[in-house]
Coordinates of C-alpha atoms in Angstrom, one line a residue:
M1 CA 33.5 -7.1 -59.9
H2 CA 32.1 -4.1 -58.1
H3 CA 28.6 -4.7 -58.4
L4 CA 29.6 -8.3 -56.4
Y5 CA 30.0 -6.1 -53.3
N6 CA 26.7 -4.1 -53.8
K7 CA 24.7 -7.0 -54.2
P8 CA 22.2 -7.6 -51.2
L9 CA 22.8 -11.1 -49.4
P10 CA 19.9 -13.1 -49.0
V11 CA 18.1 -13.2 -45.6
T12 CA 15.0 -15.1 -44.1
I13 CA 13.6 -12.9 -41.6
L14 CA 10.5 -13.5 -39.0
P15 CA 7.3 -12.0 -40.1
P16 CA 6.4 -8.8 -38.5
P17 CA 4.4 -9.0 -35.2
K18 CA 0.5 -9.5 -36.4
G19 CA -1.7 -6.3 -36.2
T20 CA -0.4 -3.0 -37.0
A21 CA 2.7 -1.9 -35.5
H22 CA 0.9 1.1 -34.0
Q23 CA -1.2 -1.3 -32.2
T24 CA 1.8 -3.4 -31.4
A25 CA 3.4 -0.5 -29.4
R26 CA 0.5 0.7 -28.0
V27 CA -0.3 -2.6 -25.8
A28 CA 3.4 -2.7 -25.0
L29 CA 3.3 1.0 -23.8
L30 CA 0.0 0.1 -21.8
L31 CA 1.7 -2.6 -20.1
F32 CA 5.0 -1.0 -19.3
G33 CA 2.7 2.0 -17.7
G34 CA 0.5 -0.3 -15.8
I35 CA 3.1 -2.4 -14.4
S36 CA 5.4 0.3 -13.4
L37 CA 2.5 2.1 -11.7
I38 CA 1.5 -0.7 -9.8
Y39 CA 5.2 -1.7 -8.8
L40 CA 5.5 1.9 -7.9
A41 CA 3.1 1.5 -5.1
F42 CA 5.1 -0.8 -3.4
L43 CA 8.2 0.9 -3.9
K44 CA 10.4 -0.2 -1.0
P45 CA 12.0 3.0 0.9
L46 CA 15.3 1.3 1.9
N47 CA 17.7 -1.1 0.2
W48 CA 18.8 -4.1 2.5
S49 CA 21.0 -6.3 0.3
S50 CA 25.1 -5.5 0.5
D51 CA 25.1 -5.9 -3.3
G52 CA 22.4 -3.0 -3.7
N53 CA 24.1 -1.0 -1.2
E54 CA 27.6 -1.0 -2.9
V55 CA 26.2 0.0 -6.3
L56 CA 24.4 3.2 -4.4
Q57 CA 27.7 4.0 -3.2
V58 CA 29.6 3.7 -6.3
A59 CA 26.5 5.9 -8.0
R60 CA 26.8 8.5 -5.2
S61 CA 30.5 8.7 -5.6
L62 CA 30.1 9.2 -9.7
V63 CA 27.8 12.3 -8.6
L64 CA 29.4 13.9 -5.6
Y65 CA 33.4 13.2 -6.5
Q66 CA 33.5 11.7 -10.2
N67 CA 34.8 8.5 -9.3
I68 CA 34.1 4.9 -8.4
S69 CA 35.6 4.6 -4.6
V70 CA 33.1 3.5 -1.8
P71 CA 33.6 3.8 1.9
S72 CA 36.0 1.7 3.8
V73 CA 33.0 0.6 5.7
S74 CA 31.4 -1.1 2.9
E75 CA 32.1 -4.4 1.7
G76 CA 34.2 -3.0 -0.9
L77 CA 38.1 -3.9 -1.1
A78 CA 41.0 -2.1 -0.8
G79 CA 42.7 -1.4 -4.2
V80 CA 44.4 1.6 -6.0
G81 CA 45.5 4.7 -4.1
G82 CA 44.5 2.8 -0.9
E83 CA 40.7 3.5 -1.9
H84 CA 37.8 1.0 -1.7
Y85 CA 36.2 -0.3 -4.5
S86 CA 32.7 -2.3 -5.2
I87 CA 33.3 -6.0 -6.1
R88 CA 30.2 -5.4 -8.1
Y89 CA 29.7 -4.8 -12.0
P90 CA 29.6 -1.6 -13.4
L91 CA 27.2 -1.4 -15.6
L92 CA 24.1 -0.7 -13.1
P93 CA 26.3 2.3 -10.8
V94 CA 26.5 4.0 -14.3
V95 CA 22.7 3.4 -15.2
I96 CA 21.3 4.4 -11.7
T97 CA 23.4 7.5 -11.4
P98 CA 21.0 9.9 -12.6
L99 CA 18.3 8.4 -10.1
V100 CA 20.7 8.9 -7.5
A101 CA 21.1 12.5 -8.1
V102 CA 17.9 13.1 -8.2
G103 CA 17.8 11.5 -4.5
L104 CA 20.6 13.6 -3.3
S105 CA 19.1 16.3 -4.3
L106 CA 15.9 15.6 -2.7
S107 CA 17.5 14.9 0.4
H108 CA 19.1 17.9 0.8
W109 CA 15.8 19.9 -0.2
L110 CA 13.9 18.2 2.0
N111 CA 16.5 17.8 5.1
L112 CA 16.2 14.0 4.9
P113 CA 19.0 11.4 5.6
E114 CA 20.8 10.7 2.1
I115 CA 20.6 7.0 2.4
P116 CA 16.6 6.1 2.8
V117 CA 16.0 8.7 0.1
I118 CA 18.7 7.5 -2.7
S119 CA 17.9 4.0 -1.9
A120 CA 14.6 4.7 -3.0
C121 CA 15.4 6.7 -6.1
G122 CA 17.8 3.8 -7.2
M123 CA 15.1 1.4 -6.9
V124 CA 13.0 2.9 -9.2
S125 CA 15.7 1.4 -11.9
S126 CA 14.5 -2.0 -11.1
V127 CA 10.9 -1.2 -11.6
V128 CA 11.8 0.3 -15.3
F129 CA 13.8 -2.3 -16.0
T130 CA 11.2 -5.4 -14.9
A131 CA 8.2 -3.3 -16.8
A132 CA 10.5 -2.9 -19.8
T133 CA 11.0 -6.8 -19.7
A134 CA 7.3 -7.2 -19.4
A135 CA 6.6 -5.5 -22.1
L136 CA 9.6 -7.5 -24.4
V137 CA 8.1 -10.7 -23.2
F138 CA 4.7 -9.5 -25.0
L139 CA 6.8 -8.3 -28.2
L140 CA 8.9 -11.5 -28.3
A141 CA 5.7 -14.1 -27.9
V142 CA 4.3 -12.0 -30.7
R143 CA 7.3 -11.7 -32.9
L144 CA 7.5 -16.0 -32.2
G145 CA 3.6 -16.1 -33.8
G146 CA 1.9 -16.1 -30.9
S147 CA -1.7 -13.9 -30.6
K148 CA -1.2 -10.7 -29.1
S149 CA -4.1 -12.0 -26.3
G150 CA -1.6 -15.0 -25.6
A151 CA 1.3 -13.1 -25.4
Y152 CA -0.4 -10.4 -23.3
I153 CA -1.6 -12.9 -20.6
A154 CA 2.0 -14.4 -20.6
A155 CA 3.6 -11.0 -19.8
L156 CA 1.0 -10.3 -17.3
S157 CA 2.2 -13.7 -15.6
F158 CA 5.8 -12.9 -15.7
A159 CA 5.1 -9.5 -14.1
F160 CA 3.0 -10.9 -11.5
G161 CA 3.4 -14.3 -11.5
T162 CA 6.9 -15.2 -11.0
M163 CA 9.8 -14.0 -8.8
A164 CA 10.2 -11.2 -11.1
L165 CA 7.5 -9.7 -8.7
A166 CA 10.2 -9.8 -5.8
Y167 CA 13.2 -8.5 -7.8
A168 CA 11.6 -5.5 -8.9
Q169 CA 11.6 -4.4 -5.4
T170 CA 15.7 -5.1 -5.0
L171 CA 18.6 -3.5 -6.3
F172 CA 20.5 -6.4 -7.9
A173 CA 22.1 -6.4 -11.5
E174 CA 19.4 -9.6 -12.5
P175 CA 16.5 -7.4 -13.7
L176 CA 18.8 -5.1 -15.9
L177 CA 20.6 -8.1 -17.0
A178 CA 17.2 -10.1 -17.9
L179 CA 16.4 -6.8 -19.4
I180 CA 19.3 -6.8 -21.8
T181 CA 19.1 -10.4 -22.7
I182 CA 15.4 -10.4 -23.9
A183 CA 16.0 -7.0 -25.7
S184 CA 18.9 -8.4 -27.4
V185 CA 17.2 -11.9 -28.3
Y186 CA 14.4 -9.9 -29.6
L187 CA 16.3 -7.2 -31.4
A188 CA 17.9 -10.1 -33.2
M189 CA 14.9 -11.7 -34.3
G190 CA 14.4 -8.6 -36.2
C191 CA 14.9 -7.5 -39.7
T192 CA 16.3 -4.6 -39.9
Q193 CA 20.3 -3.3 -39.9
T194 CA 19.5 -1.2 -36.9
A195 CA 17.7 -4.1 -34.7
W196 CA 20.9 -6.3 -35.7
G197 CA 23.1 -3.1 -34.4
A198 CA 21.0 -2.7 -31.2
A199 CA 21.3 -6.3 -30.5
I200 CA 25.1 -6.4 -31.2
L201 CA 25.3 -3.5 -28.8
L202 CA 23.4 -5.1 -26.1
G203 CA 25.7 -8.3 -26.3
C204 CA 28.2 -6.1 -25.5
L205 CA 26.5 -4.7 -22.7
A206 CA 25.4 -7.8 -21.2
I207 CA 28.8 -8.9 -19.7
L208 CA 29.0 -5.2 -18.1
A209 CA 26.1 -5.9 -16.4
K210 CA 27.4 -8.7 -15.0
P211 CA 29.8 -11.5 -16.4
P212 CA 27.6 -14.4 -17.0
G213 CA 26.1 -11.9 -19.7
V214 CA 28.9 -13.5 -21.6
V215 CA 26.5 -16.1 -22.8
V216 CA 24.3 -13.9 -24.8
A217 CA 26.3 -12.8 -27.8
P218 CA 27.9 -16.3 -28.8
I219 CA 24.4 -17.5 -28.9
L220 CA 23.4 -14.4 -31.0
S221 CA 26.2 -15.5 -33.4
I222 CA 25.1 -18.8 -33.5
Y223 CA 21.4 -17.7 -34.2
W224 CA 22.6 -16.0 -37.1
A225 CA 24.6 -18.5 -38.5
L226 CA 21.6 -20.9 -38.5
K227 CA 19.8 -18.0 -39.9
R228 CA 22.5 -18.0 -42.9
R229 CA 23.1 -14.1 -42.0
S230 CA 26.3 -12.7 -43.7
L231 CA 29.7 -13.6 -42.3
F232 CA 30.2 -9.9 -40.8
V233 CA 26.6 -10.4 -39.1
V234 CA 27.7 -13.2 -37.7
L235 CA 31.1 -12.3 -36.3
A236 CA 29.9 -9.3 -34.9
P237 CA 28.3 -9.9 -31.5
L238 CA 31.6 -11.7 -30.7
L239 CA 33.7 -8.6 -31.9
A240 CA 31.0 -6.7 -29.5
L241 CA 31.9 -9.4 -26.9
G242 CA 35.5 -8.7 -27.0
L243 CA 34.5 -5.0 -26.6
G244 CA 32.9 -5.7 -23.9
I245 CA 35.2 -7.8 -22.0
L246 CA 38.2 -5.1 -22.7
L247 CA 36.3 -2.5 -21.0
Y248 CA 35.4 -4.8 -18.5
L249 CA 39.3 -5.8 -18.0
G250 CA 39.9 -1.6 -18.1
Y251 CA 37.5 -1.2 -15.0
N252 CA 39.1 -3.8 -13.3
Y253 CA 42.6 -2.3 -13.6
L254 CA 40.9 1.2 -12.8
R255 CA 40.0 -0.5 -9.2
F256 CA 42.5 -2.9 -8.5
G257 CA 45.4 -2.0 -10.8
D258 CA 45.3 -5.5 -12.3
P259 CA 42.6 -6.4 -15.3
W260 CA 42.2 -10.0 -14.0
T261 CA 41.2 -9.2 -10.5
T262 CA 37.7 -8.6 -10.0
G263 CA 37.3 -8.6 -6.1
Q264 CA 35.0 -11.5 -6.3
P265 CA 36.1 -14.9 -4.6
V266 CA 36.5 -16.7 -8.0
S267 CA 39.1 -19.3 -6.1
G268 CA 37.2 -22.3 -5.0
A269 CA 33.8 -21.1 -5.4
L270 CA 33.8 -22.5 -9.3
G271 CA 34.2 -26.2 -10.3
L272 CA 32.4 -29.4 -11.7
V273 CA 32.5 -31.0 -7.8
G274 CA 28.2 -30.6 -6.6
M275 CA 27.3 -29.2 -9.9
P276 CA 25.0 -31.6 -10.8
K277 CA 23.2 -31.1 -7.5
R278 CA 23.2 -27.5 -8.0
L279 CA 21.8 -27.8 -11.2
W280 CA 19.0 -29.7 -10.7
G281 CA 18.4 -27.6 -7.6
M282 CA 17.9 -24.3 -9.1
L283 CA 15.3 -26.0 -10.9
F284 CA 13.5 -28.4 -8.4
S285 CA 14.3 -27.7 -5.0
P286 CA 12.2 -25.3 -2.9
G287 CA 15.1 -24.4 -0.6
R288 CA 16.9 -21.3 -0.2
G289 CA 18.1 -19.9 -3.4
G290 CA 17.0 -22.8 -5.7
G291 CA 13.5 -24.0 -7.4
L292 CA 12.5 -21.8 -10.4
L293 CA 9.4 -24.1 -10.6
W294 CA 8.6 -23.7 -7.2
Y295 CA 9.1 -19.6 -7.3
C296 CA 7.7 -19.2 -11.1
P297 CA 5.0 -21.7 -11.7
P298 CA 3.7 -20.6 -14.9
I299 CA 7.1 -21.5 -16.4
A300 CA 6.1 -25.0 -16.3
L301 CA 3.9 -24.1 -19.5
A302 CA 6.8 -22.9 -21.3
V303 CA 7.7 -26.5 -22.3
V304 CA 3.9 -26.6 -24.0
G305 CA 4.7 -23.1 -26.1
G306 CA 8.1 -24.3 -26.8
Y307 CA 6.9 -27.4 -28.2
K308 CA 4.1 -25.4 -30.3
A309 CA 6.3 -23.2 -31.5
M310 CA 9.2 -26.1 -32.6
R311 CA 7.0 -26.7 -35.5
S312 CA 7.2 -23.1 -37.5
K313 CA 10.0 -21.5 -35.5
P314 CA 12.7 -24.0 -34.4
V315 CA 16.0 -22.1 -35.0
E316 CA 14.2 -19.4 -32.6
V317 CA 13.3 -21.5 -29.6
L318 CA 16.8 -23.3 -29.7
A319 CA 18.1 -19.8 -29.4
L320 CA 15.8 -19.3 -26.2
V321 CA 16.4 -22.8 -24.9
G322 CA 20.2 -22.3 -25.7
I323 CA 20.6 -18.9 -23.5
C324 CA 18.5 -20.5 -20.7
A325 CA 20.6 -23.4 -20.6
A326 CA 23.7 -21.3 -21.0
Y327 CA 22.7 -19.4 -17.9
L328 CA 22.1 -22.4 -15.9
G329 CA 25.1 -24.7 -16.8
L330 CA 27.4 -21.5 -15.9
Y331 CA 25.4 -20.9 -12.4
S332 CA 25.4 -24.3 -11.7
L333 CA 29.6 -23.9 -11.5
W334 CA 29.3 -21.6 -9.0
A335 CA 29.3 -22.9 -5.4
G336 CA 28.3 -19.7 -3.5
A337 CA 24.8 -18.1 -3.1
G338 CA 23.5 -15.8 -0.6
W339 CA 20.0 -15.0 1.0
D340 CA 18.2 -15.2 -2.4
W341 CA 14.4 -15.7 -3.1
G342 CA 14.4 -18.2 -5.2
P343 CA 17.3 -19.1 -7.8
R344 CA 17.9 -15.0 -8.3
F345 CA 20.8 -15.9 -11.0
L346 CA 18.3 -17.3 -13.1
V347 CA 16.2 -14.3 -13.2
P348 CA 17.4 -13.2 -16.8
T349 CA 16.0 -16.7 -18.1
V350 CA 12.4 -15.8 -16.6
P351 CA 11.5 -13.6 -19.5
L352 CA 12.7 -16.0 -22.3
L353 CA 10.7 -19.2 -20.7
M354 CA 7.5 -16.9 -20.4
A355 CA 7.8 -15.3 -23.7
L356 CA 7.3 -19.2 -24.6
T357 CA 4.0 -19.6 -22.8
G358 CA 2.4 -16.8 -24.9
L359 CA 2.5 -19.5 -27.6
I360 CA 0.1 -21.9 -25.7
G361 CA -3.5 -22.3 -27.2
P362 CA -6.6 -20.7 -25.6
R363 CA -7.6 -24.4 -24.0
D364 CA -4.4 -24.0 -22.1
R365 CA -4.6 -20.2 -20.9
A366 CA -6.6 -21.1 -17.8
G367 CA -3.9 -23.2 -16.7
L368 CA -1.3 -20.3 -17.1
I369 CA -3.8 -18.2 -15.4
A370 CA -4.0 -20.7 -12.3
L371 CA -0.1 -20.7 -11.9
S372 CA 0.2 -17.3 -12.0
V373 CA -2.0 -16.8 -9.3
I374 CA -0.2 -19.3 -7.2
G375 CA 2.8 -17.7 -8.3
F376 CA 1.8 -14.3 -7.0
L377 CA 0.7 -15.8 -3.9
I378 CA 4.2 -17.2 -3.2
N379 CA 5.9 -14.0 -4.1
A380 CA 3.6 -11.2 -2.8
P381 CA 4.6 -11.0 0.7
T382 CA 7.9 -9.4 -0.7
L383 CA 5.8 -6.4 -1.7
V384 CA 5.3 -5.3 2.0
S385 CA 8.0 -7.3 3.6
F386 CA 11.9 -7.7 3.1
Y387 CA 11.6 -11.4 1.9
E388 CA 15.2 -11.8 3.9
R389 CA 13.0 -11.0 7.1
Y390 CA 12.7 -14.9 7.5
Y391 CA 16.2 -15.8 7.2
W392 CA 17.1 -12.7 9.6
E393 CA 14.7 -14.7 12.3
L394 CA 16.2 -18.0 11.7
L395 CA 19.6 -16.3 12.2
A396 CA 18.3 -14.3 15.2
L397 CA 17.8 -17.6 16.6
G398 CA 20.7 -19.1 16.3
S399 CA 20.0 -21.1 13.3
Q400 CA 21.9 -22.2 10.5
A401 CA 19.3 -22.8 8.1
P402 CA 19.7 -19.8 6.1
Y403 CA 23.3 -21.2 5.2
T404 CA 22.1 -25.1 4.3
G405 CA 22.3 -24.7 0.8
I406 CA 20.2 -25.1 -2.4
W407 CA 19.0 -28.5 -0.6
G408 CA 18.3 -27.3 2.4
P409 CA 15.6 -29.0 4.4
I410 CA 11.9 -28.6 2.8
S411 CA 10.8 -27.4 6.5
H412 CA 12.7 -24.4 6.1
A413 CA 11.9 -23.5 2.8
P414 CA 11.0 -19.5 2.5
I415 CA 8.4 -20.2 0.4
F416 CA 6.3 -22.0 3.7
H417 CA 7.4 -19.4 6.0
A418 CA 7.0 -16.0 3.8
W419 CA 3.5 -14.7 4.8
G420 CA 4.1 -15.6 8.7
A421 CA 7.1 -13.4 8.1
A422 CA 5.7 -10.7 6.5
L423 CA 3.0 -10.3 9.2
R424 CA 5.4 -10.5 12.1
Q425 CA 7.2 -7.5 10.1
I426 CA 3.8 -5.4 9.7
N427 CA 3.4 -6.3 13.6
D428 CA 6.7 -5.0 14.6
A429 CA 6.4 -1.8 12.2
L430 CA 3.0 -1.0 14.0
S431 CA 4.4 -1.2 17.1
S432 CA 7.6 1.1 16.2
S433 CA 7.5 4.5 14.9
P434 CA 8.6 5.1 10.9
Q435 CA 11.1 7.7 12.4
V436 CA 13.2 4.7 12.6
L437 CA 14.1 5.3 9.1
L438 CA 15.6 8.1 9.4
T439 CA 18.5 7.0 11.8
A440 CA 19.3 3.8 9.2
A441 CA 22.8 3.2 8.7
D442 CA 23.6 1.4 5.3
G443 CA 22.0 -1.7 5.5
D444 CA 20.9 -1.4 8.9
V445 CA 19.3 -4.8 9.5
P446 CA 17.1 -4.4 12.7
V447 CA 15.7 -0.9 10.9
A448 CA 15.0 -2.9 7.7
M449 CA 12.9 -5.6 9.5
Q450 CA 10.8 -3.0 11.6
I451 CA 9.0 -1.0 8.7
V452 CA 6.2 -2.1 6.6
T453 CA 8.8 -1.6 3.4
T454 CA 6.6 0.8 1.1
W455 CA 7.3 4.5 0.7
W456 CA 4.0 5.5 2.0
W457 CA 4.2 4.0 5.4
V458 CA 7.3 5.9 6.1
L459 CA 5.5 9.5 5.3
P460 CA 4.7 10.4 8.4
A461 CA 8.7 10.5 9.4
V462 CA 8.7 13.4 6.9
G463 CA 5.5 15.3 8.4
L464 CA 3.0 13.8 5.8
P465 CA -0.2 11.7 7.1
L466 CA -0.2 8.1 6.2
W467 CA -3.6 8.1 4.7
L468 CA -2.1 10.6 2.4
G469 CA 0.5 8.0 1.2
G470 CA -2.2 5.1 0.9
L471 CA -4.4 7.3 -0.9
G472 CA -1.7 8.0 -3.5
A473 CA -0.6 4.4 -3.5
G474 CA -4.0 3.2 -4.1
L475 CA -4.3 6.0 -7.0
M476 CA -1.6 4.4 -8.4
I477 CA -3.0 0.9 -8.7
A478 CA -6.1 1.9 -9.8
A479 CA -4.5 3.7 -12.6
G480 CA -2.1 0.6 -13.4
I481 CA -5.1 -1.7 -13.4
V482 CA -6.9 0.7 -16.4
M483 CA -3.9 0.6 -18.2
L484 CA -4.0 -3.0 -18.0
R485 CA -7.3 -3.5 -18.9
Q486 CA -7.3 -0.9 -21.8
G487 CA -4.0 -3.2 -23.0
L488 CA -5.8 -6.6 -22.9
L489 CA -8.7 -5.0 -24.5
T490 CA -6.8 -3.8 -27.7
A491 CA -4.9 -7.2 -27.6
Y492 CA -8.1 -9.5 -27.9
K493 CA -9.4 -6.7 -30.3
Y494 CA -6.3 -7.2 -32.6
K495 CA -5.7 -10.6 -32.3

């Protein structure tokens, strides 16, 4: 009977990406490097969101005190030992801890306030996550059967034509969850035990990045079951998910002395009432926190790519659509929303859908490029302005428009006012000194709305000329374009 246990299990695997593995990896690295450089040229010197500020405070406590408490003035809640703890999620603070440690060292070395320095360093993580996600959009599209040239255009469309452009400049959990989600899918569709193991590990980490990441592991299990993998492989993601849940419960107990207390206002925020309205709103509404098709126009062509891929890889397409539908359905149960730019909760679905656009034919690529240009124009104001500037203006005028929900008045939709708000913020910045940044408190709204939100604009605050920063940013953009051009030429060469 011993030979029965050693007999290899029959498996069906996807073909390796077209072209040599070396060239595929080279194109992905050029994508990652070029996008990172362009994003970094617009890196924000100050974080505005309360979510990001809590994440920074947790990482700061890990560096300085080796604990996870936060100052009582933050949005944290009182917990074990009378200390305050963040209500956010555990993985992102841990991941950015080395960056925050660098920021603390730089602030002491340069004799600068900690907040802006650790904010800028911490937000490098979102740049890295989003650039890596773009590279995986390319790799996944190729693995699904798309040409390298088509996959490359899809990756560029993701990076510059969707709300990924906006959220690469923020400190939310979504960019990390998006990276984990697409990496899990890409590895799950691989052909080695190492790839499967990595996919299982990422399925565990997804819930630690943000609880809705719970949808990843079960769909990986279903996918592997449909691909007739062994029972162990099918059950492994669920076991990993169980481990992730236990770790999250332990994190809750560490903070609040109760494994079931998250700090989030769950009671009254989840329910079926209003679910259909929120579901359709996250897809089609131009209002606050809604409208995937409004804020990410290229996604419309995912239908075309998915239809084409269904002929040869139906199970893979169903897995991608299943994860996207699970995120959408789960978040449609959630009644709360903040000052989001588009449907922030659906950020993890965007790279999966954009990977499908990499499978469209050459005749449809002109449409993809055109929609990406429109998407860039919609999202570009967030490069030099906090997208919350428009909401802040409405609030200052006494308007309740920021709180009118996903299906708020179209006249108040931020995509129609973002450029005007950005120009007004630039005008305010020109009439104020970059020195205001050095007095910024945690989440200081007036200061955040008085600066051009790029690192090079505030260099005069530390005694460096503005032209030097502008030159550095220009060189970064130029180098990024050169890398992206080289990657595009390589993609077309090795079709």
